[in-house]
Amino acid sequence: MTQLQELRHAMARAGLDAVWISDPANVRAVSGFSSGKDGKVLVTQGTATLYTDARYTVQAAEESPLTAFIARPPATLEHAAPALAGLRVGFEADHLTVAALEDLRDHWPQVTLVGVQGLVQSLRAVKTPGEIQAVRDAQALADRVFAEVRPLIEAGARELDIASEIELRLRRAGAQSAFDLIVASGPRGAMPHGTASDRVIQDGDLVTVDMGAQLRGYHSDMTRTVAVGTPGAEMARVYRAVLEAEEAAVRAVKPGVRTADLDRLARDILTGHGLGEAFAHSLGHGVGLEVHEAPSLRGTSDDVLQPGMIITIEPGAYLPGVGGVRIEDLVLVTEDGYEVLSVSPKELL
């Protein structure tokens, strides 16, 4: 079943006759059009139309199998209006701005507009073989760049120096960073999202590097925490505890497992080491066209793993004023278990 067919089934279950897709990642997922921020897609039970402007006439024809209507708003909305009269049309409530919603109301007065969330995102959670290869390629590049940069993580280097080297090497390979790089050393490791600063790395520091590549529109995500010199006994203990939790959660990945149970497994291990309160975020998330997407690996999630999902497993422990540890692998859910896509070593030293 194609993604459009799956979307139409989801629309029917939601009581919708059509859906107006505005989120760039969802536009790409449904249409194949890679400049999703400059496009919209209207899907009905019988048609699917890509709306973009004249800058993308050739690109839309090359990338998307959908019929394209080339114009700028409000002509796009005027074009769609006649076919939508009297219909229930979903819009992406978690993306569409209030101003854009008012435009829809003004141009589609005979339409019943219904806010929906996660309609396309839920379909994107299970990747196609082509998408799996795209993420695999992005992660292989990230692993290669990390291996090149790892020897540069030493006393006297600045966090910014390490981040710049990673970004430069990704660019040279035709990719870019999947997100704002995290390079957090010493006490700054206690910040889960400690983007690189001008702090100079010291002997004995732990350094957390959270990085990923965006390659051909698809993302990877991986974290490694490494030691510069000999770390203190307490932070070495914290590292071992986080590694134990991470590896146990990875081993538990298989179809049918509730993501909330994976979070609980890792959290219970860290709690047993006295670090439960130091684990300040969820266990992970899906990765694909966005670096954070379905499924959600948090304690309150109802998501269940399925073959073809790509997820992160990333427990951490953060001690204010002392430092922190996070270890993250990118994992593909297979038919009978899992495959770890991130192959960078996890040894502390």
mmCIF file of C-alpha atoms in Angstrom:
data_model
loop_
_atom_site.group_PDB
_atom_site.id
_atom_site.type_symbol
_atom_site.label_atom_id
_atom_site.label_comp_id
_atom_site.label_asym_id
_atom_site.label_seq_id
_atom_site.Cartn_x
_atom_site.Cartn_y
_atom_site.Cartn_z
ATOM 1 C CA MET A 1 0.000 0.000 0.000
ATOM 2 C CA THR A 2 1.395 3.410 -0.944
ATOM 3 C CA GLN A 3 1.656 6.262 1.528
ATOM 4 C CA LEU A 4 -1.140 8.110 -0.284
ATOM 5 C CA GLN A 5 -3.393 5.075 0.060
ATOM 6 C CA GLU A 6 -2.535 4.795 3.743
ATOM 7 C CA LEU A 7 -3.239 8.511 4.185
ATOM 8 C CA ARG A 8 -6.632 8.175 2.530
ATOM 9 C CA HIS A 9 -7.525 5.305 4.868
ATOM 10 C CA ALA A 10 -6.461 7.483 7.811
ATOM 11 C CA MET A 11 -8.566 10.351 6.478
ATOM 12 C CA ALA A 12 -11.594 8.105 6.247
ATOM 13 C CA ARG A 13 -11.093 6.877 9.815
ATOM 14 C CA ALA A 14 -10.893 10.509 10.953
ATOM 15 C CA GLY A 15 -14.089 11.428 9.074
ATOM 16 C CA LEU A 16 -12.275 13.701 6.609
ATOM 17 C CA ASP A 17 -12.972 14.159 2.922
ATOM 18 C CA ALA A 18 -9.659 15.913 2.282
ATOM 19 C CA VAL A 19 -6.540 17.157 4.047
ATOM 20 C CA TRP A 20 -4.449 20.290 3.460
ATOM 21 C CA ILE A 21 -0.810 19.459 4.214
ATOM 22 C CA SER A 22 1.475 22.359 5.147
ATOM 23 C CA ASP A 23 4.214 20.857 7.326
ATOM 24 C CA PRO A 24 7.350 20.742 5.109
ATOM 25 C CA ALA A 25 8.359 17.221 6.143
ATOM 26 C CA ASN A 26 4.836 15.947 5.526
ATOM 27 C CA VAL A 27 4.703 17.710 2.160
ATOM 28 C CA ARG A 28 7.870 15.855 1.162
ATOM 29 C CA ALA A 29 6.653 12.541 2.556
ATOM 30 C CA VAL A 30 3.421 12.662 0.563
ATOM 31 C CA SER A 31 4.658 14.310 -2.636
ATOM 32 C CA GLY A 32 8.398 13.649 -2.898
ATOM 33 C CA PHE A 33 8.949 17.415 -3.330
ATOM 34 C CA SER A 34 12.096 18.271 -1.381
ATOM 35 C CA SER A 35 11.429 22.012 -0.992
ATOM 36 C CA GLY A 36 8.493 21.329 1.254
ATOM 37 C CA LYS A 37 8.666 24.684 3.019
ATOM 38 C CA ASP A 38 7.605 26.263 -0.281
ATOM 39 C CA GLY A 39 4.856 23.804 -1.068
ATOM 40 C CA LYS A 40 1.494 22.532 0.087
ATOM 41 C CA VAL A 41 -0.390 19.360 -0.798
ATOM 42 C CA LEU A 42 -4.143 18.865 -1.035
ATOM 43 C CA VAL A 43 -5.238 15.232 -0.812
ATOM 44 C CA THR A 44 -8.826 14.134 -1.434
ATOM 45 C CA GLN A 45 -10.127 10.598 -1.825
ATOM 46 C CA GLY A 46 -9.664 10.896 -5.585
ATOM 47 C CA THR A 47 -6.892 13.421 -6.222
ATOM 48 C CA ALA A 48 -3.622 14.738 -4.841
ATOM 49 C CA THR A 49 -2.219 18.106 -5.899
ATOM 50 C CA LEU A 50 1.098 19.755 -5.128
ATOM 51 C CA TYR A 51 0.943 23.534 -4.866
ATOM 52 C CA THR A 52 4.133 25.531 -5.261
ATOM 53 C CA ASP A 53 5.352 28.592 -7.162
ATOM 54 C CA ALA A 54 7.199 29.230 -10.412
ATOM 55 C CA ARG A 55 10.652 28.984 -8.831
ATOM 56 C CA TYR A 56 10.048 25.246 -8.529
ATOM 57 C CA THR A 57 8.320 24.374 -11.801
ATOM 58 C CA VAL A 58 11.124 22.124 -13.024
ATOM 59 C CA GLN A 59 11.943 20.712 -9.589
ATOM 60 C CA ALA A 60 8.329 19.785 -8.887
ATOM 61 C CA ALA A 61 8.072 17.976 -12.215
ATOM 62 C CA GLU A 62 11.298 16.073 -11.576
ATOM 63 C CA GLU A 63 10.653 15.100 -7.956
ATOM 64 C CA SER A 64 6.929 14.591 -7.561
ATOM 65 C CA PRO A 65 4.480 12.243 -9.292
ATOM 66 C CA LEU A 66 1.603 14.468 -8.181
ATOM 67 C CA THR A 67 -0.172 16.950 -10.401
ATOM 68 C CA ALA A 68 1.366 20.349 -9.698
ATOM 69 C CA PHE A 69 -0.430 23.684 -9.703
ATOM 70 C CA ILE A 70 2.113 26.478 -10.070
ATOM 71 C CA ALA A 71 0.986 29.726 -8.480
ATOM 72 C CA ARG A 72 1.310 31.832 -5.366
ATOM 73 C CA PRO A 73 -1.404 32.369 -2.745
ATOM 74 C CA PRO A 74 -4.191 33.310 -2.940
ATOM 75 C CA ALA A 75 -4.402 31.699 -6.394
ATOM 76 C CA THR A 76 -3.598 28.309 -4.863
ATOM 77 C CA LEU A 77 -6.520 28.504 -2.448
ATOM 78 C CA GLU A 78 -8.838 29.821 -5.162
ATOM 79 C CA HIS A 79 -7.875 26.901 -7.399
ATOM 80 C CA ALA A 80 -8.730 24.355 -4.693
ATOM 81 C CA ALA A 81 -11.985 25.956 -3.514
ATOM 82 C CA PRO A 82 -14.536 24.599 -6.038
ATOM 83 C CA ALA A 83 -13.677 20.942 -5.441
ATOM 84 C CA LEU A 84 -13.856 21.363 -1.656
ATOM 85 C CA ALA A 85 -17.262 22.984 -1.295
ATOM 86 C CA GLY A 86 -19.316 21.165 1.327
ATOM 87 C CA LEU A 87 -16.457 18.895 2.413
ATOM 88 C CA ARG A 88 -14.741 18.294 5.736
ATOM 89 C CA VAL A 89 -11.100 19.263 5.231
ATOM 90 C CA GLY A 90 -8.383 18.590 7.760
ATOM 91 C CA PHE A 91 -5.548 21.027 8.365
ATOM 92 C CA GLU A 92 -2.360 20.450 10.361
ATOM 93 C CA ALA A 93 -3.203 22.174 13.617
ATOM 94 C CA ASP A 94 0.295 21.705 15.022
ATOM 95 C CA HIS A 95 1.851 23.525 12.065
ATOM 96 C CA LEU A 96 -0.566 25.949 10.396
ATOM 97 C CA THR A 97 -0.388 29.499 11.748
ATOM 98 C CA VAL A 98 -3.476 31.383 12.866
ATOM 99 C CA ALA A 99 -3.033 33.775 9.937
ATOM 100 C CA ALA A 100 -2.861 30.900 7.459
ATOM 101 C CA LEU A 101 -5.964 29.331 8.995
ATOM 102 C CA GLU A 102 -7.823 32.619 8.542
ATOM 103 C CA ASP A 103 -6.779 32.589 4.882
ATOM 104 C CA LEU A 104 -8.301 29.121 4.496
ATOM 105 C CA ARG A 105 -11.526 30.294 6.114
ATOM 106 C CA ASP A 106 -11.686 33.378 3.890
ATOM 107 C CA HIS A 107 -11.126 31.462 0.640
ATOM 108 C CA TRP A 108 -13.028 28.273 1.518
ATOM 109 C CA PRO A 109 -16.227 29.595 3.152
ATOM 110 C CA GLN A 110 -18.204 26.468 2.236
ATOM 111 C CA VAL A 111 -15.667 24.113 3.777
ATOM 112 C CA THR A 112 -15.770 22.619 7.271
ATOM 113 C CA LEU A 113 -12.186 22.928 8.524
ATOM 114 C CA VAL A 114 -11.047 20.366 11.097
ATOM 115 C CA GLY A 115 -7.766 20.619 12.987
ATOM 116 C CA VAL A 116 -5.816 17.341 13.026
ATOM 117 C CA GLN A 117 -2.515 16.321 14.605
ATOM 118 C CA GLY A 118 -0.187 13.493 13.690
ATOM 119 C CA LEU A 119 -2.204 12.275 10.700
ATOM 120 C CA VAL A 120 0.779 12.129 8.334
ATOM 121 C CA GLN A 121 3.443 11.867 11.043
ATOM 122 C CA SER A 122 2.043 8.557 12.250
ATOM 123 C CA LEU A 123 2.370 7.139 8.729
ATOM 124 C CA ARG A 124 5.971 8.344 8.520
ATOM 125 C CA ALA A 125 6.954 6.358 11.620
ATOM 126 C CA VAL A 126 7.470 3.177 9.575
ATOM 127 C CA LYS A 127 10.089 3.796 6.919
ATOM 128 C CA THR A 128 10.171 2.485 3.361
ATOM 129 C CA PRO A 129 13.273 0.555 2.243
ATOM 130 C CA GLY A 130 14.465 3.687 0.435
ATOM 131 C CA GLU A 131 14.064 5.792 3.558
ATOM 132 C CA ILE A 132 15.905 3.222 5.662
ATOM 133 C CA GLN A 133 18.817 3.366 3.229
ATOM 134 C CA ALA A 134 18.790 7.171 3.333
ATOM 135 C CA VAL A 135 19.024 7.206 7.140
ATOM 136 C CA ARG A 136 21.624 4.447 7.020
ATOM 137 C CA ASP A 137 23.736 6.577 4.659
ATOM 138 C CA ALA A 138 23.393 9.639 6.886
ATOM 139 C CA GLN A 139 24.476 7.671 9.937
ATOM 140 C CA ALA A 140 27.420 6.087 8.113
ATOM 141 C CA LEU A 141 28.641 9.577 7.288
ATOM 142 C CA ALA A 142 28.183 10.714 10.893
ATOM 143 C CA ASP A 143 30.177 7.716 12.122
ATOM 144 C CA ARG A 144 32.958 8.473 9.654
ATOM 145 C CA VAL A 145 33.153 12.133 10.659
ATOM 146 C CA PHE A 146 33.138 11.291 14.362
ATOM 147 C CA ALA A 147 36.040 8.879 13.821
ATOM 148 C CA GLU A 148 37.981 11.647 12.083
ATOM 149 C CA VAL A 149 37.289 14.192 14.811
ATOM 150 C CA ARG A 150 37.674 11.938 17.858
ATOM 151 C CA PRO A 151 41.488 12.426 18.056
ATOM 152 C CA LEU A 152 40.954 16.199 18.155
ATOM 153 C CA ILE A 153 38.961 15.985 21.397
ATOM 154 C CA GLU A 154 41.837 16.696 23.759
ATOM 155 C CA ALA A 155 42.911 19.060 26.474
ATOM 156 C CA GLY A 156 43.406 22.564 25.122
ATOM 157 C CA ALA A 157 40.793 22.346 22.362
ATOM 158 C CA ARG A 158 37.671 24.471 22.627
ATOM 159 C CA GLU A 159 34.211 22.961 22.350
ATOM 160 C CA LEU A 160 33.625 25.313 19.414
ATOM 161 C CA ASP A 161 36.713 23.926 17.662
ATOM 162 C CA ILE A 162 35.293 20.399 17.807
ATOM 163 C CA ALA A 163 31.863 21.516 16.610
ATOM 164 C CA SER A 164 33.389 23.479 13.731
ATOM 165 C CA GLU A 165 35.437 20.487 12.602
ATOM 166 C CA ILE A 166 32.366 18.263 12.577
ATOM 167 C CA GLU A 167 30.298 20.775 10.628
ATOM 168 C CA LEU A 168 33.076 21.402 8.113
ATOM 169 C CA ARG A 169 33.601 17.724 7.425
ATOM 170 C CA LEU A 170 29.866 17.128 7.009
ATOM 171 C CA ARG A 171 29.696 20.015 4.533
ATOM 172 C CA ARG A 172 32.637 18.682 2.564
ATOM 173 C CA ALA A 173 30.757 15.384 2.223
ATOM 174 C CA GLY A 174 27.709 17.113 0.767
ATOM 175 C CA ALA A 175 25.678 17.030 3.982
ATOM 176 C CA GLN A 176 25.015 19.370 6.874
ATOM 177 C CA SER A 177 24.497 19.052 10.579
ATOM 178 C CA ALA A 178 21.128 17.537 11.424
ATOM 179 C CA PHE A 179 20.700 19.975 14.331
ATOM 180 C CA ASP A 180 22.669 22.403 16.503
ATOM 181 C CA LEU A 181 25.684 20.363 17.534
ATOM 182 C CA ILE A 182 26.091 19.579 21.207
ATOM 183 C CA VAL A 183 29.654 19.576 22.512
ATOM 184 C CA ALA A 184 29.564 19.836 26.296
ATOM 185 C CA SER A 185 32.673 19.278 28.393
ATOM 186 C CA GLY A 186 33.319 19.019 32.123
ATOM 187 C CA PRO A 187 30.603 20.695 34.212
ATOM 188 C CA ARG A 188 28.782 21.794 31.034
ATOM 189 C CA GLY A 189 27.997 18.128 30.421
ATOM 190 C CA ALA A 190 25.224 18.551 32.996
ATOM 191 C CA MET A 191 23.252 20.430 30.305
ATOM 192 C CA PRO A 192 21.500 17.898 28.068
ATOM 193 C CA HIS A 193 21.381 20.474 25.270
ATOM 194 C CA GLY A 194 24.704 22.184 25.936
ATOM 195 C CA THR A 195 25.563 23.530 22.494
ATOM 196 C CA ALA A 196 29.243 24.189 21.907
ATOM 197 C CA SER A 197 30.827 27.110 23.773
ATOM 198 C CA ASP A 198 34.274 28.655 23.922
ATOM 199 C CA ARG A 199 35.112 26.579 26.989
ATOM 200 C CA VAL A 200 38.549 24.969 26.772
ATOM 201 C CA ILE A 201 38.495 21.221 27.364
ATOM 202 C CA GLN A 202 40.507 20.195 30.430
ATOM 203 C CA ASP A 203 42.414 17.044 31.325
ATOM 204 C CA GLY A 204 40.056 14.680 33.168
ATOM 205 C CA ASP A 205 36.909 16.057 31.490
ATOM 206 C CA LEU A 206 34.133 13.976 30.053
ATOM 207 C CA VAL A 207 32.983 15.448 26.730
ATOM 208 C CA THR A 208 29.527 14.734 25.342
ATOM 209 C CA VAL A 209 29.165 15.039 21.561
ATOM 210 C CA ASP A 210 25.622 14.807 20.178
ATOM 211 C CA MET A 211 25.729 14.969 16.386
ATOM 212 C CA GLY A 212 23.984 13.855 13.242
ATOM 213 C CA ALA A 213 24.088 14.306 9.496
ATOM 214 C CA GLN A 214 21.337 15.589 7.251
ATOM 215 C CA LEU A 215 21.937 13.951 3.903
ATOM 216 C CA ARG A 216 19.498 14.169 0.984
ATOM 217 C CA GLY A 217 16.793 15.339 3.376
ATOM 218 C CA TYR A 218 17.108 12.488 5.887
ATOM 219 C CA HIS A 219 18.689 12.681 9.319
ATOM 220 C CA SER A 220 20.825 10.666 11.677
ATOM 221 C CA ASP A 221 21.377 11.139 15.409
ATOM 222 C CA MET A 222 24.080 9.779 17.719
ATOM 223 C CA THR A 223 25.723 10.742 21.010
ATOM 224 C CA ARG A 224 29.033 9.647 22.426
ATOM 225 C CA THR A 225 30.615 10.712 25.712
ATOM 226 C CA VAL A 226 34.398 10.413 25.779
ATOM 227 C CA ALA A 227 37.070 10.986 28.399
ATOM 228 C CA VAL A 228 40.027 13.311 28.005
ATOM 229 C CA GLY A 229 42.762 11.870 30.156
ATOM 230 C CA THR A 230 41.657 9.932 33.223
ATOM 231 C CA PRO A 231 38.177 10.827 34.503
ATOM 232 C CA GLY A 232 37.278 10.962 38.173
ATOM 233 C CA ALA A 233 35.917 7.836 39.843
ATOM 234 C CA GLU A 234 32.392 9.221 40.229
ATOM 235 C CA MET A 235 31.934 10.206 36.592
ATOM 236 C CA ALA A 236 33.436 6.899 35.464
ATOM 237 C CA ARG A 237 30.788 5.190 37.627
ATOM 238 C CA VAL A 238 28.062 7.329 36.052
ATOM 239 C CA TYR A 239 29.322 6.402 32.600
ATOM 240 C CA ARG A 240 29.170 2.692 33.347
ATOM 241 C CA ALA A 241 25.627 3.043 34.677
ATOM 242 C CA VAL A 242 24.410 4.942 31.606
ATOM 243 C CA LEU A 243 26.087 2.429 29.293
ATOM 244 C CA GLU A 244 24.398 -0.435 31.129
ATOM 245 C CA ALA A 245 21.004 1.243 30.752
ATOM 246 C CA GLU A 246 21.612 2.057 27.097
ATOM 247 C CA GLU A 247 22.720 -1.408 26.091
ATOM 248 C CA ALA A 248 19.887 -3.082 28.001
ATOM 249 C CA ALA A 249 17.302 -0.889 26.274
ATOM 250 C CA VAL A 250 18.827 -1.579 22.846
ATOM 251 C CA ARG A 251 18.721 -5.339 23.481
ATOM 252 C CA ALA A 252 15.022 -5.080 24.336
ATOM 253 C CA VAL A 253 14.073 -3.503 20.991
ATOM 254 C CA LYS A 254 11.777 -5.661 18.850
ATOM 255 C CA PRO A 255 8.366 -5.410 17.195
ATOM 256 C CA GLY A 256 5.454 -5.311 19.613
ATOM 257 C CA VAL A 257 7.365 -3.687 22.476
ATOM 258 C CA ARG A 258 5.753 -0.618 24.014
ATOM 259 C CA THR A 259 8.099 2.347 23.868
ATOM 260 C CA ALA A 260 7.042 3.317 27.383
ATOM 261 C CA ASP A 261 8.386 -0.033 28.600
ATOM 262 C CA LEU A 262 11.782 0.693 27.041
ATOM 263 C CA ASP A 263 11.888 4.036 28.821
ATOM 264 C CA ARG A 264 10.971 2.336 32.093
ATOM 265 C CA LEU A 265 13.663 -0.328 31.627
ATOM 266 C CA ALA A 266 16.447 2.210 31.203
ATOM 267 C CA ARG A 267 15.085 4.455 33.941
ATOM 268 C CA ASP A 268 14.864 1.584 36.434
ATOM 269 C CA ILE A 269 18.495 0.640 35.797
ATOM 270 C CA LEU A 270 19.644 4.197 36.406
ATOM 271 C CA THR A 271 17.444 4.410 39.492
ATOM 272 C CA GLY A 272 19.170 1.304 40.808
ATOM 273 C CA HIS A 273 22.450 3.198 40.505
ATOM 274 C CA GLY A 274 21.024 6.200 42.353
ATOM 275 C CA LEU A 275 20.716 8.194 39.120
ATOM 276 C CA GLY A 276 16.997 8.068 38.396
ATOM 277 C CA GLU A 277 16.489 11.748 39.164
ATOM 278 C CA ALA A 278 19.511 12.606 37.004
ATOM 279 C CA PHE A 279 17.851 11.125 33.885
ATOM 280 C CA ALA A 280 16.114 14.324 32.851
ATOM 281 C CA HIS A 281 14.479 13.451 29.515
ATOM 282 C CA SER A 282 12.760 10.658 27.627
ATOM 283 C CA LEU A 283 14.637 7.643 26.300
ATOM 284 C CA GLY A 284 14.400 8.559 22.634
ATOM 285 C CA HIS A 285 12.414 9.314 19.507
ATOM 286 C CA GLY A 286 11.977 8.430 15.872
ATOM 287 C CA VAL A 287 14.319 9.788 13.189
ATOM 288 C CA GLY A 288 13.758 10.336 9.471
ATOM 289 C CA LEU A 289 12.744 13.409 7.518
ATOM 290 C CA GLU A 290 12.888 15.155 10.889
ATOM 291 C CA VAL A 291 15.405 14.503 13.602
ATOM 292 C CA HIS A 292 12.587 14.217 16.154
ATOM 293 C CA GLU A 293 9.500 12.385 14.927
ATOM 294 C CA ALA A 294 7.262 9.432 15.774
ATOM 295 C CA PRO A 295 7.453 7.179 17.659
ATOM 296 C CA SER A 296 8.031 8.741 21.069
ATOM 297 C CA LEU A 297 10.034 6.763 23.617
ATOM 298 C CA ARG A 298 8.707 8.356 26.797
ATOM 299 C CA GLY A 299 7.072 6.919 29.846
ATOM 300 C CA THR A 300 3.616 8.229 28.900
ATOM 301 C CA SER A 301 3.701 7.078 25.261
ATOM 302 C CA ASP A 302 1.197 4.619 23.810
ATOM 303 C CA ASP A 303 3.448 3.894 20.801
ATOM 304 C CA VAL A 304 4.367 0.304 19.963
ATOM 305 C CA LEU A 305 7.440 -0.640 17.939
ATOM 306 C CA GLN A 306 6.924 -1.921 14.402
ATOM 307 C CA PRO A 307 9.394 -3.230 11.810
ATOM 308 C CA GLY A 308 10.800 -0.362 9.775
ATOM 309 C CA MET A 309 10.816 2.180 12.572
ATOM 310 C CA ILE A 310 14.118 3.971 13.226
ATOM 311 C CA ILE A 311 14.548 5.170 16.786
ATOM 312 C CA THR A 312 17.127 6.543 19.164
ATOM 313 C CA ILE A 313 18.023 4.978 22.497
ATOM 314 C CA GLU A 314 19.676 7.731 24.529
ATOM 315 C CA PRO A 315 19.656 7.545 28.324
ATOM 316 C CA GLY A 316 21.667 10.105 30.218
ATOM 317 C CA ALA A 317 22.567 11.270 33.690
ATOM 318 C CA TYR A 318 23.251 14.926 34.487
ATOM 319 C CA LEU A 319 24.823 16.164 37.714
ATOM 320 C CA PRO A 320 24.730 19.981 38.048
ATOM 321 C CA GLY A 321 28.114 21.446 38.838
ATOM 322 C CA VAL A 322 29.850 18.141 38.136
ATOM 323 C CA GLY A 323 29.135 16.897 34.616
ATOM 324 C CA GLY A 324 27.016 14.514 32.614
ATOM 325 C CA VAL A 325 26.885 11.461 30.389
ATOM 326 C CA ARG A 326 24.656 10.580 27.463
ATOM 327 C CA ILE A 327 25.084 7.605 25.145
ATOM 328 C CA GLU A 328 22.844 7.371 22.099
ATOM 329 C CA ASP A 329 22.510 4.801 19.365
ATOM 330 C CA LEU A 330 20.394 4.932 16.228
ATOM 331 C CA VAL A 331 18.441 1.684 15.960
ATOM 332 C CA LEU A 332 16.382 0.106 13.193
ATOM 333 C CA VAL A 333 13.508 -2.130 14.290
ATOM 334 C CA THR A 334 13.690 -5.292 12.179
ATOM 335 C CA GLU A 335 11.183 -8.108 11.656
ATOM 336 C CA ASP A 336 12.589 -10.090 14.574
ATOM 337 C CA GLY A 337 14.592 -7.600 16.632
ATOM 338 C CA TYR A 338 16.888 -4.702 15.889
ATOM 339 C CA GLU A 339 19.930 -3.452 14.022
ATOM 340 C CA VAL A 340 22.167 -0.760 15.490
ATOM 341 C CA LEU A 341 22.976 1.716 12.719
ATOM 342 C CA SER A 342 25.481 3.783 14.715
ATOM 343 C CA VAL A 343 28.770 1.929 14.937
ATOM 344 C CA SER A 344 31.076 4.447 16.628
ATOM 345 C CA PRO A 345 32.828 2.870 19.639
ATOM 346 C CA LYS A 346 31.337 3.454 23.072
ATOM 347 C CA GLU A 347 34.482 2.979 25.129
ATOM 348 C CA LEU A 348 34.986 5.881 27.505
ATOM 349 C CA LEU A 349 38.759 6.212 26.976
#
